[in-house]
Tab-separated table of C-alpha atoms in Angstrom:
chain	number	residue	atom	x	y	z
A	169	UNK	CA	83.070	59.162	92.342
A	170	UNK	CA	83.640	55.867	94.395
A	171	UNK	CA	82.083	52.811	93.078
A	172	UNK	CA	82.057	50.106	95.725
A	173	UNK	CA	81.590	46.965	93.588
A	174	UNK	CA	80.292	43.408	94.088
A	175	UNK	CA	82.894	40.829	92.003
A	176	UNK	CA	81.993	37.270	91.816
A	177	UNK	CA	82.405	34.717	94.099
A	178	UNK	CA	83.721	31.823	91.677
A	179	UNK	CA	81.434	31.867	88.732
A	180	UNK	CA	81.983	34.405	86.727
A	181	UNK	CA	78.862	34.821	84.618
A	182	UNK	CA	77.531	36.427	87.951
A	183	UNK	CA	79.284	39.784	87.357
A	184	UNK	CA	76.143	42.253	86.453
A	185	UNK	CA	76.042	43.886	83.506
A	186	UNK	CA	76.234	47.321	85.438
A	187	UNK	CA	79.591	45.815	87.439
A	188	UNK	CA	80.874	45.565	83.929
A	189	UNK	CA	80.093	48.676	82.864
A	190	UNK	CA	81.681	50.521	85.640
A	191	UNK	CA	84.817	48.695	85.934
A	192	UNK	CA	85.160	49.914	81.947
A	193	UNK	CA	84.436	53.691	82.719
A	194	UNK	CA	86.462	54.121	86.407
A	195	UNK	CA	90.267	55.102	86.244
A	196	UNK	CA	91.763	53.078	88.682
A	197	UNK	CA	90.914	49.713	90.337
A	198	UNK	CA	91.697	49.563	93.468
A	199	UNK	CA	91.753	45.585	94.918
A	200	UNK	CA	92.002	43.601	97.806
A	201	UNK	CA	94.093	41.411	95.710
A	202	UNK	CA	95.474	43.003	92.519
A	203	UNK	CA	96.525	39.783	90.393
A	204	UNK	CA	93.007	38.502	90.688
A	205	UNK	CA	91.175	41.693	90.225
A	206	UNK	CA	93.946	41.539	86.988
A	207	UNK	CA	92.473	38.129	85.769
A	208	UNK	CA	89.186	39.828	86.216
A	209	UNK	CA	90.019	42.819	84.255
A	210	UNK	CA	91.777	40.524	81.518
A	211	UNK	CA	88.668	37.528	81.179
A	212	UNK	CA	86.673	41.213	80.634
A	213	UNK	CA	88.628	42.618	78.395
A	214	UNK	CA	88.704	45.679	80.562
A	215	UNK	CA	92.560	47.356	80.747
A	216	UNK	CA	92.732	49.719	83.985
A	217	UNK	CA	95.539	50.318	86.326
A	218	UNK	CA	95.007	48.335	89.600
A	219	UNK	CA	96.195	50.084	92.938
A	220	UNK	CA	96.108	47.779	96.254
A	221	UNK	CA	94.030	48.225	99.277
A	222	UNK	CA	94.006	45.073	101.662
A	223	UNK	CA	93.758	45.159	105.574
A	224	UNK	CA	97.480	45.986	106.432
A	225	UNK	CA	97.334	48.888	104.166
A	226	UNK	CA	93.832	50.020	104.462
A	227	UNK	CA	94.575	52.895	106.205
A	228	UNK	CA	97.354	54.543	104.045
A	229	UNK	CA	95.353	53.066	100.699
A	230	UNK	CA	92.248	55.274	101.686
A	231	UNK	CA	94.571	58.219	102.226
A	232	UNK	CA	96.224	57.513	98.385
A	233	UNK	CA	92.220	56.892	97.477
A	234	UNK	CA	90.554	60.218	98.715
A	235	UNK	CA	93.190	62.461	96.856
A	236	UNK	CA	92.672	60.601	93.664
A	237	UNK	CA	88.847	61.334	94.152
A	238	UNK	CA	89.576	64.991	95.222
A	239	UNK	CA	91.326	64.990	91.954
A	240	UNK	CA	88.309	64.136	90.055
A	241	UNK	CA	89.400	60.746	89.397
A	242	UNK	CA	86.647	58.015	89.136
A	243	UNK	CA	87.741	54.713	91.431
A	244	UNK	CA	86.359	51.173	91.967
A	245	UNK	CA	86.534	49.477	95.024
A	246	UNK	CA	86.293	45.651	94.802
A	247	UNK	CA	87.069	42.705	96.770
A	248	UNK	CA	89.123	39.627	96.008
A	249	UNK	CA	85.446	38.011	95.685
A	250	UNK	CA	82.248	39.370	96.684
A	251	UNK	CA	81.275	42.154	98.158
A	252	UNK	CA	83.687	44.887	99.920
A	253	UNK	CA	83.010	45.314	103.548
A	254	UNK	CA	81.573	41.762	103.915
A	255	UNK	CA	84.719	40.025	106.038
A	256	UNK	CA	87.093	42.066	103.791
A	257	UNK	CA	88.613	45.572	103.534
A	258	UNK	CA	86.406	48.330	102.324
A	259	UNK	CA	85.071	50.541	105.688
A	260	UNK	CA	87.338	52.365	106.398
A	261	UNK	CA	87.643	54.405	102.990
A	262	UNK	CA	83.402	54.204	102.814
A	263	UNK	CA	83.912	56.395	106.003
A	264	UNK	CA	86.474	58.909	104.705
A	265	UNK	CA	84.508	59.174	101.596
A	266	UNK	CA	81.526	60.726	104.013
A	267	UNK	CA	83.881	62.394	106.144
A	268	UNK	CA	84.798	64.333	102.982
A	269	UNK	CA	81.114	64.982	101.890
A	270	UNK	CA	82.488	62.612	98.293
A	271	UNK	CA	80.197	60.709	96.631
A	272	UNK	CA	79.864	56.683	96.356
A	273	UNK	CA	77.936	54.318	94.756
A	274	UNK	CA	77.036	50.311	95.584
A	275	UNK	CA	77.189	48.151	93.287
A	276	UNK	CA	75.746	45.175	94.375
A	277	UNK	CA	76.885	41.541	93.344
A	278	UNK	CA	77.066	37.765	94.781
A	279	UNK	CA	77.647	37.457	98.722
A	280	UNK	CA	78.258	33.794	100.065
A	281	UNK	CA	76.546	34.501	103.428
A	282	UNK	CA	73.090	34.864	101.403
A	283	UNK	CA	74.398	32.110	99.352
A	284	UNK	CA	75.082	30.054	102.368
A	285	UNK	CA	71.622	30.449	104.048
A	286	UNK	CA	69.633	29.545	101.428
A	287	UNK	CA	71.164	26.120	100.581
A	288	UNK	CA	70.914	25.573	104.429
A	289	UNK	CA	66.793	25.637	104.413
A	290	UNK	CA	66.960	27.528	107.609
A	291	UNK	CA	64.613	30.258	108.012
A	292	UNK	CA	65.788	33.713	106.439
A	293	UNK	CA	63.031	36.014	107.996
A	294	UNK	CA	65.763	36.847	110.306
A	295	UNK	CA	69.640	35.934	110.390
A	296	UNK	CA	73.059	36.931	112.191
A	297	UNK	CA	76.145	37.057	109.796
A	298	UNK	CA	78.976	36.442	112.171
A	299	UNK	CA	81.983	36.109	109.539
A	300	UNK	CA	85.512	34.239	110.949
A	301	UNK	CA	85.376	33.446	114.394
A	302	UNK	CA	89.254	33.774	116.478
A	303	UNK	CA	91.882	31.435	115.340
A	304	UNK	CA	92.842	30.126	118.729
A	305	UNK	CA	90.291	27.475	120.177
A	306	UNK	CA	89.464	29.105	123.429
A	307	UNK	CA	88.928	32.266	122.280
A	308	UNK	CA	86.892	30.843	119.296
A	309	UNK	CA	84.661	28.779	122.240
A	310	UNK	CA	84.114	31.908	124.076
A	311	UNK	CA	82.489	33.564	121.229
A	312	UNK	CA	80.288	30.330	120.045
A	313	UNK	CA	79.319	30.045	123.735
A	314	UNK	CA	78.226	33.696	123.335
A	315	UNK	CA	76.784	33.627	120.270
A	316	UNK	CA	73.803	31.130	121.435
A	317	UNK	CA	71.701	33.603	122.752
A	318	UNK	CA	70.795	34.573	119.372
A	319	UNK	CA	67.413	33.713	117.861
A	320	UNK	CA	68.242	33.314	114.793
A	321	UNK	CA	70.007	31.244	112.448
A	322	UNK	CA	74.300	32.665	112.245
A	323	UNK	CA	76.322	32.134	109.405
A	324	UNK	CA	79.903	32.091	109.726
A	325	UNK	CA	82.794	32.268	107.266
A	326	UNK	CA	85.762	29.560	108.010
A	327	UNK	CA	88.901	28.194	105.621
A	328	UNK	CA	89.942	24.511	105.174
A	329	UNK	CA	92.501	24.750	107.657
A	330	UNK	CA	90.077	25.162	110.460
A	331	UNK	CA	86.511	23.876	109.551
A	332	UNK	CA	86.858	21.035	111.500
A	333	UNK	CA	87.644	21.732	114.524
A	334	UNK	CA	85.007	24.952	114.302
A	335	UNK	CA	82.570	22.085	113.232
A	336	UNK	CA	82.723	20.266	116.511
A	337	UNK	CA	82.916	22.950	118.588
A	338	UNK	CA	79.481	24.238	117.217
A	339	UNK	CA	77.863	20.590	117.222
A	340	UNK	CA	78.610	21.120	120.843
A	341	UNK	CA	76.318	24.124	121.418
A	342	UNK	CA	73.915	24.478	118.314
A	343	UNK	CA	71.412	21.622	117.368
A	344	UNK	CA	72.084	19.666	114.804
A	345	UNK	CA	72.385	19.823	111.606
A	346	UNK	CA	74.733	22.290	110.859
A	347	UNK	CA	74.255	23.425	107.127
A	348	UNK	CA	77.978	23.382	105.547
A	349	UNK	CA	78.749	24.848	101.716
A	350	UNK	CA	81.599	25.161	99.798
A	351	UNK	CA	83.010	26.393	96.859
A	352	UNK	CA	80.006	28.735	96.598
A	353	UNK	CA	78.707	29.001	92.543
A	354	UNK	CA	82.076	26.682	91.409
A	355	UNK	CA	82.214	23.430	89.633
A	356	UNK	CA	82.302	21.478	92.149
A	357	UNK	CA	79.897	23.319	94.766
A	358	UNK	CA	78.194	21.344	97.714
A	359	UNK	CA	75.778	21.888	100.620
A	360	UNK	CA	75.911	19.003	103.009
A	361	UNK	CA	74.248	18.955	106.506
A	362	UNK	CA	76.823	17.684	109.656
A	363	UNK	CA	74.715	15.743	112.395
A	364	UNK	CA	78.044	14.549	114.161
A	365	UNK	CA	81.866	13.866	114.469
A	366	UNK	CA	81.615	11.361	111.609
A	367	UNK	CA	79.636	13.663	109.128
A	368	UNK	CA	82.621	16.323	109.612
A	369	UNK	CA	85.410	13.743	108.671
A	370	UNK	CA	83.665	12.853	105.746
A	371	UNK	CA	83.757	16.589	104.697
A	372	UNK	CA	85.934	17.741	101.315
A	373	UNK	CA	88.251	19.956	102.869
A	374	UNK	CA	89.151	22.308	99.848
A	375	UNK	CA	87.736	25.920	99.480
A	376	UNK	CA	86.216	28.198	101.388
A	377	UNK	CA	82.965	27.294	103.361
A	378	UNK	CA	80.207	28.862	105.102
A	379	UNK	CA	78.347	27.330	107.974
A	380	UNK	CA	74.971	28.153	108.851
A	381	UNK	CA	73.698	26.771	112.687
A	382	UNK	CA	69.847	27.112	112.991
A	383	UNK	CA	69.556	28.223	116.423
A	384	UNK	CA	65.849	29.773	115.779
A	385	UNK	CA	64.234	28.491	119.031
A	386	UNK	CA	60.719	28.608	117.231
A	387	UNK	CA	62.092	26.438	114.512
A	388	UNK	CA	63.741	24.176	116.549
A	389	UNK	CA	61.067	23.780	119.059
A	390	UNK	CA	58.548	23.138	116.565
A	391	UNK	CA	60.716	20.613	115.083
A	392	UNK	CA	60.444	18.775	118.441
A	393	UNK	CA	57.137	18.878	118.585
A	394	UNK	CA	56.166	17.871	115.539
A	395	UNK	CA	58.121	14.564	116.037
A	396	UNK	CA	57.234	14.576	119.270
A	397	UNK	CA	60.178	12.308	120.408
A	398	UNK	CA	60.361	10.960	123.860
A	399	UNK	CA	64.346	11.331	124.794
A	400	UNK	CA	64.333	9.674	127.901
A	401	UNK	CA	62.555	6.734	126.862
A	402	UNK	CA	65.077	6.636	123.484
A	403	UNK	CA	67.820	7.231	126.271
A	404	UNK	CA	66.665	4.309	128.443
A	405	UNK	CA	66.457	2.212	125.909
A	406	UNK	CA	69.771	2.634	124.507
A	407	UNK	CA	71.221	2.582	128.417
A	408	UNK	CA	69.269	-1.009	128.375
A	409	UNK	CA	70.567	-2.423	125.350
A	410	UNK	CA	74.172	-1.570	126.555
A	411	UNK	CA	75.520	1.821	124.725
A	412	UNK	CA	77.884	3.964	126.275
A	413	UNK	CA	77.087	7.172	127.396
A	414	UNK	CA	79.054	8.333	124.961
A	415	UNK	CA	77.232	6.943	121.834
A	416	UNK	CA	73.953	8.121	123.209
A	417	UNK	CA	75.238	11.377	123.296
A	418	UNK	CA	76.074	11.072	119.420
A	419	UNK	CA	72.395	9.975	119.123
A	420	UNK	CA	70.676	13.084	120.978
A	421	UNK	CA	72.749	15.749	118.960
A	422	UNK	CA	71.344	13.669	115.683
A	423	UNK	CA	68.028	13.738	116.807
A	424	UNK	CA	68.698	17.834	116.864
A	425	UNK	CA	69.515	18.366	120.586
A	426	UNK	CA	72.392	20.371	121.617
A	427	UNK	CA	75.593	18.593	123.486
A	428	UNK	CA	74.713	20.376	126.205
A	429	UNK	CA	71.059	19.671	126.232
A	430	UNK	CA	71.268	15.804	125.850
A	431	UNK	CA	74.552	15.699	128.247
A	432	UNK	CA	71.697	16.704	131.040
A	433	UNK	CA	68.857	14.523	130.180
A	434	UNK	CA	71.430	11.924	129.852
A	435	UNK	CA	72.588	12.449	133.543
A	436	UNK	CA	69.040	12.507	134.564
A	437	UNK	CA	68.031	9.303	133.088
A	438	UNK	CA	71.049	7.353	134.588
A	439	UNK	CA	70.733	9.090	138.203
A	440	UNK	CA	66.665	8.026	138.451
């Protein structure tokens, strides 16, 4: 039997009793990372032999995997944190596993997309998980651009190294805020909300984040309604009292507009 298991995704009181249990009865561990599925194992108490199975071996892993299960071995699957499958390796044995008619078993645990919506307040009748977006910026802009169709609040996965600039690019097409949490169930765990350029250079760049954009146009809309804000008389004022185009931009996308959005009305106002 394969048991696809849910690890934690900092704290680890999370681990569920039945995680525990399993991890003490398989025969093998195989992790995305085997030194900290090791700490793991050790902060348990649990002694099993840990096998790895990461993206650039996922492949030949599953191979190694499915004759160990033809074998009659039992096997957990677990990710460095969280949930196999969920922006890490785990697929491709799931669909050898069927292929062979073998059976699995979920084990659920802590996920930092579901953690990540929540502290953002959006609305979770409906979501889109999107993960990482591309590393390089164009190709990462193409699939934002693309991605704004959807009527729902997305949640995306991004490191340190890169929050930033994925930050600004989304201020540019989603509304404002954009709900940002890091270090999911740590110490030092935070949900902050970005309205513009300054909000994202006052961001603690350490861990992992998750970004939630609420781009639920009945949300949004009714948002606008309910404050029932006049943007071009907000925009002429701040044209009369001598701001740059520039800085009313920064205003609109505060007030929740998208760059786009209050780039246009901007134009308008100035070309009357």
């Amino acid at each position: 039997m394969l048991y696809v298991i849910g690890t934690p995704i900092g704290n680890l009181s999370d681990i569920s009793k039945r995680a525990v249990e399993t991890l003490s009865l398989v025969d093998v561990v195989f992790a995305e990372d085997t030194r900290t599925a090791l700490n793991l194992l050790n902060a348990l108490n649990i002694k099993k032999p840990c096998k790895s199975y990461y993206k650039d071996n996922e492949t030949k892993a599953s191979k190694e995997l499915i004759q160990l299960l033809l074998n009659g071995d039992n096997i957990a699957l677990i990710s460095e944190a969280g949930m196999p499958c969920i922006s890490d390796p785990g697929a491709v044995v799931i669909q050898e596993v069927i292929k062979n008619g073998l059976e699995y078993e979920i084990i659920q645990g802590p996920t930092a997309l579901i953690h990540g919506l929540i502290a953002s307040g959006f609305s979770g009748s409906s979501f889109y998980f999107h993960g990482f977006l591309p590393h390089k910026k164009n190709d990462k802009e193409k699939e934002i651009k693309e991605l704004t169709s959807i009527n729902a609040p997305v949640i995306f996965y991004e490191s340190p190294y890169r929050v930033k600039e994925t930050l600004t690019l989304l201020l540019n097409y989603f509304p404002a805020p954009v709900a940002v949490t890091r270090e999911a169930t740590k110490m030092f765990e935070e949900t902050v909300f970005v309205y513009n350029e300054e909000d994202i250079e006052k961001i603690n760049i350490k861990g992992e984040f998750v970004i939630v954009v609420n781009n639920k146009v009945q949300d949004t809309a009714s948002q606008h309604n309910e404050q029932r804000i006049d943007y071009n008389k907000i925009i002429n004022e701040l044209l009369s009292d001598g701001l740059s185009s520039k800085d009313i931009l920064k205003v609109m996308k505060t007030l929740g507009l998208k760059r786009n959005e209050a780039y246009e009305l901007i134009n308008k106002v100035q070309n009357k």
